[in-house]
Amino acid sequence: MRSVVVTGGAGFIGCHFVRDLLAAERDVEITVLDKLTYAGNRYAIAELAADPRFAFAHGDIADRALVREVLAHAQPDVIVHFAAESHVDRSIDAPATFIETNIVGTFALLEECRRHLATSVRRELRFVHVSTDEVFGTLGATGAFDETSRYAPRSPYAASKAAADHLVDAYVHTYGLPAIVTNCSNNYGPGQYPEKLIPRVIASALAGKVLPVYGRGDNVRDWIHVSDHCAALRAVIARGELGAHYVIGARAERTNLEIVHRICELLDDRWPRARGGSYRDQIAFVADRPGHDFRYAIDPSKLERELGWRPAIALDDGLRATVAWYADRLVEQPVRAAVS
């Protein structure tokens, strides 16, 4: 029976990963360590608790005694590190939490992993650190990030994740930690916390609220469905080279305004406004965010070539299903919709 510890497993991507792994592998035991902050999905944890292969530990990755206890009990073959503060706007307003969780918390986890490897009977371990393309900064009109891209973070969030990436690399080279770093593009899909662009636009549109768009809406993001990201991580766990970096993306660049327009079109088709007109009428352009990166794009050629992974969900198909998932719940179950 393979043992996997997942930090941040109650978060959006982490929760999908845990569900997908339980579905994909019969002989797996998963222990989730999560602080259950505002973005933690308590409903998902409650649902998963019925599976005898699932265990949950409530706490902070910066709590070294707790991490030590979790590792000693689980004796993991794999650790997947999702736990992080992840919202750029929040990092601009309150960066201290990002430094504490993303840097200090990762340091604590790495130290306990190092201690565990030195004392545990089971010495085989893969540590997968899940990071973001935002560590690379911004692109102009052309080009794409790959594993050789220079780090140039431009927000407190991006800087905290870049620091965590560098810590992992340092532990690989200094202590021989068997780790891999992944950097992924923007994720979307069901169950994402409503501060993120896609669920926020859907919820605001259906509530008749203004749909704020930064600047002119021409900033570009590269989108990947969360299920494709999870499949890529499983490929990295199974076949990735220890000490390597892999960038993960689905080659699905769109401007923010294009995403908002498409959401409005999908809502217009199935959930038309009672007062008529298009949800586009609710769009309002607002002052741009400080330090707003112009464009992100990922070239996942290495992942495709070496590990045989390919994205399975086209952006428009995934967006259509995601809009339907949120809209059905917001119309029928408005209280629980944003987090269930």
Coordinates of C-alpha atoms in Angstrom, one line a residue:
M1 CA 0.0 0.0 0.0
R2 CA 1.5 3.3 -1.1
S3 CA 1.4 6.1 1.5
V4 CA 1.0 9.7 0.3
V5 CA 1.1 12.9 2.4
V6 CA -0.6 15.9 0.8
T7 CA -0.1 19.3 2.4
G8 CA -2.9 21.8 1.6
G9 CA -5.1 18.9 0.5
A10 CA -8.3 20.8 1.4
G11 CA -7.5 23.6 -1.0
F12 CA -8.8 23.8 -4.5
I13 CA -6.1 22.0 -6.4
G14 CA -5.1 19.8 -3.5
C15 CA -8.6 18.6 -2.9
H16 CA -9.0 17.6 -6.6
F17 CA -5.6 15.9 -6.5
V18 CA -6.6 13.8 -3.5
R19 CA -9.9 12.8 -5.1
D20 CA -8.3 12.0 -8.4
L21 CA -5.6 9.9 -6.7
L22 CA -8.0 7.9 -4.7
A23 CA -10.0 7.2 -7.8
A24 CA -6.9 6.3 -9.9
E25 CA -5.2 4.1 -7.4
R26 CA -6.7 1.3 -5.3
D27 CA -3.7 0.6 -3.1
V28 CA -3.0 4.1 -1.8
E29 CA -3.4 5.7 1.6
I30 CA -3.5 9.5 1.7
T31 CA -3.0 11.8 4.7
V32 CA -4.0 15.4 4.2
L33 CA -2.3 18.0 6.4
D34 CA -4.2 21.3 6.1
K35 CA -4.7 24.4 8.3
L36 CA -8.3 24.9 7.0
T37 CA -8.0 28.6 6.4
Y38 CA -10.7 30.6 4.7
A39 CA -10.0 28.8 1.3
G40 CA -10.1 25.3 2.7
N41 CA -12.9 23.1 1.5
R42 CA -14.4 21.6 4.7
Y43 CA -17.2 19.9 2.7
A44 CA -14.8 18.0 0.6
I45 CA -12.8 16.8 3.7
A46 CA -16.1 15.6 5.3
E47 CA -16.9 13.6 2.1
L48 CA -13.5 12.1 1.8
A49 CA -13.5 11.0 5.5
A50 CA -15.8 8.1 4.6
D51 CA -13.0 6.5 2.6
P52 CA -10.9 4.2 4.9
R53 CA -7.8 5.1 2.8
F54 CA -8.1 8.8 3.8
A55 CA -6.8 10.5 6.9
F56 CA -6.8 14.1 7.9
A57 CA -4.5 16.1 10.2
H58 CA -5.6 19.7 11.1
G59 CA -2.7 22.0 11.5
D60 CA 0.0 24.3 10.1
I61 CA 3.0 23.1 8.1
A62 CA 5.0 25.5 10.1
D63 CA 4.2 23.4 13.2
R64 CA 7.2 21.2 13.1
A65 CA 6.1 18.9 15.9
L66 CA 2.8 18.2 14.1
V67 CA 4.6 17.6 10.8
R68 CA 7.0 15.2 12.5
E69 CA 4.1 13.3 14.0
V70 CA 2.3 13.1 10.6
L71 CA 5.4 11.8 8.8
A72 CA 6.1 9.3 11.6
H73 CA 2.6 8.0 11.4
A74 CA 2.1 8.0 7.7
Q75 CA 5.6 6.8 6.7
P76 CA 5.1 8.4 3.2
D77 CA 6.5 7.2 0.0
V78 CA 5.4 10.5 -1.6
I79 CA 4.8 14.0 -0.2
V80 CA 3.0 16.5 -2.4
H81 CA 3.3 20.1 -1.1
F82 CA 0.4 22.3 -2.1
A83 CA 0.0 24.2 1.1
A84 CA 0.3 27.9 0.4
E85 CA -1.3 31.3 0.5
S86 CA -2.1 31.9 -3.2
H87 CA -4.1 35.1 -3.9
V88 CA -2.0 38.0 -5.4
D89 CA -4.4 40.7 -4.3
R90 CA -4.3 39.5 -0.7
S91 CA -0.5 39.3 -0.8
I92 CA -0.4 43.0 -1.8
D93 CA -2.6 44.0 1.1
A94 CA -1.1 41.7 3.7
P95 CA 2.2 40.1 2.6
A96 CA 3.2 38.8 6.1
T97 CA 0.9 35.8 6.0
F98 CA 2.5 34.8 2.6
I99 CA 6.0 35.0 4.0
E100 CA 5.0 32.9 7.0
T101 CA 3.2 30.1 5.2
N102 CA 5.0 30.0 1.8
I103 CA 8.5 30.5 3.0
V104 CA 8.7 29.7 6.7
G105 CA 6.2 26.9 6.4
T106 CA 8.0 25.3 3.4
F107 CA 11.3 25.6 5.4
A108 CA 9.8 23.8 8.4
L109 CA 8.4 21.0 6.1
L110 CA 11.7 20.6 4.4
E111 CA 13.6 20.3 7.7
E112 CA 11.2 17.7 9.0
C113 CA 11.4 15.7 5.7
R114 CA 15.2 15.8 6.1
R115 CA 14.9 14.6 9.7
H116 CA 12.4 11.9 8.7
L117 CA 14.7 10.5 5.9
A118 CA 17.5 10.3 8.4
T119 CA 15.5 8.4 11.1
S120 CA 12.8 6.5 9.2
V121 CA 13.2 2.8 8.2
R122 CA 11.6 3.6 4.8
R123 CA 14.1 5.8 3.0
E124 CA 12.4 5.9 -0.4
L125 CA 10.6 9.2 -0.8
R126 CA 9.5 11.6 -3.5
F127 CA 8.8 15.2 -2.5
V128 CA 6.9 17.2 -5.1
H129 CA 6.7 20.9 -4.6
V130 CA 3.8 22.5 -6.4
S131 CA 4.5 26.1 -7.5
T132 CA 3.4 28.7 -9.9
D133 CA 4.4 30.3 -13.2
E134 CA 4.2 33.7 -11.5
V135 CA 7.7 33.1 -10.1
F136 CA 9.0 33.9 -13.6
G137 CA 7.5 37.4 -13.7
T138 CA 6.0 38.7 -16.8
L139 CA 6.2 38.1 -20.6
G140 CA 5.9 40.5 -23.5
A141 CA 3.7 39.7 -26.5
T142 CA 5.7 36.6 -27.5
G143 CA 7.5 33.7 -25.9
A144 CA 6.7 31.3 -23.1
F145 CA 8.1 30.1 -19.8
D146 CA 9.9 26.8 -19.6
E147 CA 12.2 25.1 -17.2
T148 CA 15.1 27.4 -18.1
S149 CA 13.2 30.7 -17.5
R150 CA 14.8 33.2 -15.2
Y151 CA 13.1 33.9 -11.9
A152 CA 11.7 37.4 -11.7
P153 CA 8.8 37.6 -9.2
R154 CA 6.9 40.8 -9.1
S155 CA 4.3 40.4 -6.3
P156 CA 4.7 39.4 -2.7
Y157 CA 2.9 36.2 -3.5
A158 CA 5.2 35.4 -6.4
A159 CA 8.3 36.3 -4.4
S160 CA 7.2 34.0 -1.5
K161 CA 6.7 31.1 -3.9
A162 CA 10.0 31.8 -5.7
A163 CA 11.8 31.7 -2.3
A164 CA 10.1 28.3 -1.6
D165 CA 11.2 27.0 -4.9
H166 CA 14.8 28.0 -4.2
L167 CA 14.7 26.4 -0.7
V168 CA 13.6 23.1 -2.3
D169 CA 16.4 23.3 -4.8
A170 CA 18.9 24.1 -2.1
Y171 CA 17.8 21.1 -0.1
V172 CA 18.1 18.9 -3.2
H173 CA 21.7 20.1 -3.8
T174 CA 22.9 20.4 -0.2
Y175 CA 21.2 17.6 1.5
G176 CA 20.2 15.3 -1.3
L177 CA 16.5 15.7 -0.7
P178 CA 14.6 13.6 -3.3
A179 CA 12.5 16.5 -4.6
I180 CA 10.9 17.8 -7.8
V181 CA 9.6 21.3 -8.5
T182 CA 6.6 22.0 -10.7
N183 CA 5.4 25.4 -11.9
C184 CA 1.8 25.5 -13.3
S185 CA -0.3 28.1 -15.1
N186 CA -3.7 29.4 -14.0
N187 CA -6.0 26.6 -12.8
Y188 CA -9.8 26.6 -13.1
G189 CA -12.6 24.2 -12.5
P190 CA -15.3 23.3 -10.0
G191 CA -14.9 24.1 -6.3
Q192 CA -12.4 27.0 -6.6
Y193 CA -12.7 29.7 -3.9
P194 CA -14.7 32.7 -5.2
E195 CA -12.0 35.3 -4.9
K196 CA -10.5 33.8 -8.1
L197 CA -11.4 35.3 -11.5
I198 CA -13.7 32.7 -13.0
P199 CA -15.9 31.8 -10.0
R200 CA -16.0 35.5 -9.0
V201 CA -17.3 36.5 -12.4
I202 CA -19.9 33.8 -12.4
A203 CA -21.2 34.6 -8.9
S204 CA -21.2 38.3 -9.5
A205 CA -22.9 38.1 -12.8
L206 CA -25.8 35.9 -11.5
A207 CA -26.1 38.2 -8.4
G208 CA -26.5 41.2 -10.7
K209 CA -23.3 42.8 -9.5
V210 CA -20.7 44.7 -11.4
L211 CA -18.0 42.6 -13.1
P212 CA -14.8 44.5 -12.4
V213 CA -12.0 44.1 -14.9
Y214 CA -8.5 45.4 -14.2
G215 CA -7.2 48.0 -16.7
R216 CA -8.4 47.3 -20.2
G217 CA -8.7 43.5 -19.6
D218 CA -5.8 42.8 -22.0
N219 CA -3.6 41.0 -19.5
V220 CA -3.0 37.4 -20.7
R221 CA -3.2 34.2 -18.7
D222 CA -2.5 30.6 -19.7
W223 CA -5.4 28.4 -18.4
I224 CA -5.4 24.7 -17.4
H225 CA -8.2 22.7 -16.0
V226 CA -7.5 21.5 -12.5
S227 CA -8.0 17.8 -13.6
D228 CA -5.3 18.2 -16.2
H229 CA -3.0 19.7 -13.7
C230 CA -3.6 16.8 -11.3
A231 CA -2.9 14.3 -14.1
A232 CA 0.4 16.0 -14.8
L233 CA 1.3 15.8 -11.1
R234 CA 0.6 12.1 -11.1
A235 CA 2.9 11.7 -14.1
V236 CA 5.6 13.7 -12.3
I237 CA 5.3 11.4 -9.2
A238 CA 5.4 8.3 -11.3
R239 CA 8.1 9.1 -13.8
G240 CA 9.7 12.5 -13.0
E241 CA 13.4 12.9 -12.5
L242 CA 14.4 13.7 -9.0
G243 CA 16.0 17.2 -8.7
A244 CA 14.2 18.3 -11.9
H245 CA 11.8 21.1 -12.7
Y246 CA 8.7 20.7 -14.8
V247 CA 6.4 23.5 -16.1
I248 CA 2.8 22.5 -16.5
G249 CA 0.4 24.2 -18.9
A250 CA -2.2 23.5 -21.6
R251 CA -1.3 26.2 -24.2
A252 CA -4.6 28.0 -23.6
E253 CA -3.8 31.7 -23.5
R254 CA -6.6 34.2 -23.3
T255 CA -6.9 37.8 -22.2
N256 CA -8.8 38.4 -19.0
L257 CA -11.5 40.2 -21.0
E258 CA -11.9 37.3 -23.3
I259 CA -12.5 35.0 -20.3
V260 CA -15.1 37.4 -18.9
H261 CA -16.8 37.7 -22.2
R262 CA -17.0 33.9 -22.7
I263 CA -18.4 33.4 -19.2
C264 CA -21.0 36.1 -20.0
E265 CA -21.9 34.3 -23.3
L266 CA -22.3 31.0 -21.5
L267 CA -24.5 32.5 -18.9
D268 CA -26.6 34.3 -21.5
D269 CA -27.3 31.0 -23.3
R270 CA -28.5 29.0 -20.3
W271 CA -29.3 31.5 -17.4
P272 CA -30.5 34.7 -19.2
R273 CA -30.9 37.8 -17.1
A274 CA -34.5 38.4 -15.9
R275 CA -34.3 42.0 -17.0
G276 CA -32.9 41.1 -20.5
G277 CA -29.7 42.1 -22.2
S278 CA -26.3 40.4 -21.8
Y279 CA -24.3 39.9 -18.6
R280 CA -21.6 41.8 -20.5
D281 CA -23.6 45.0 -19.6
Q282 CA -22.4 44.4 -16.0
I283 CA -18.7 44.7 -17.0
A284 CA -16.8 47.7 -15.5
F285 CA -13.2 48.6 -16.1
V286 CA -11.4 49.5 -12.9
A287 CA -7.9 50.8 -12.0
D288 CA -5.2 48.3 -12.7
R289 CA -3.7 46.2 -9.9
P290 CA -0.3 47.4 -8.7
G291 CA 2.5 45.5 -10.5
H292 CA 0.0 43.6 -12.6
D293 CA 2.0 41.2 -14.8
F294 CA 1.1 41.6 -18.5
R295 CA 1.3 38.0 -19.8
Y296 CA 2.0 34.4 -18.6
A297 CA 2.4 31.5 -21.0
I298 CA 3.8 28.0 -20.4
D299 CA 5.7 25.7 -22.9
P300 CA 5.1 22.2 -21.4
S301 CA 7.2 20.5 -24.1
K302 CA 9.6 18.8 -21.6
L303 CA 6.7 17.3 -19.6
E304 CA 5.0 16.1 -22.8
R305 CA 8.2 14.7 -24.3
E306 CA 9.7 13.0 -21.2
L307 CA 6.7 12.0 -19.2
G308 CA 4.1 11.5 -22.0
W309 CA 1.5 13.8 -20.5
R310 CA -1.0 15.8 -22.6
P311 CA -3.9 18.0 -21.4
A312 CA -7.3 16.3 -22.1
I313 CA -9.7 19.2 -21.5
A314 CA -10.0 22.0 -24.1
L315 CA -10.5 25.4 -22.5
D316 CA -13.9 26.1 -24.0
D317 CA -15.2 22.6 -22.9
G318 CA -13.8 23.0 -19.4
L319 CA -15.1 26.6 -19.1
R320 CA -18.6 25.5 -20.2
A321 CA -18.7 22.7 -17.6
T322 CA -17.2 25.0 -14.9
V323 CA -19.8 27.7 -15.5
A324 CA -22.6 25.1 -15.4
W325 CA -21.2 23.7 -12.1
Y326 CA -21.2 27.1 -10.4
A327 CA -24.4 28.4 -11.9
D328 CA -26.4 25.3 -11.0
R329 CA -25.4 25.6 -7.4
L330 CA -25.8 29.4 -7.2
V331 CA -29.3 29.2 -8.6
E332 CA -30.3 26.1 -6.6
Q333 CA -28.2 26.2 -3.5
P334 CA -27.0 29.7 -3.0
V335 CA -25.8 29.4 0.6
R336 CA -23.3 26.6 0.0
A337 CA -22.5 27.1 -3.6
A338 CA -19.2 29.0 -3.4
V339 CA -17.4 26.4 -1.3
S340 CA -19.0 23.0 -1.9

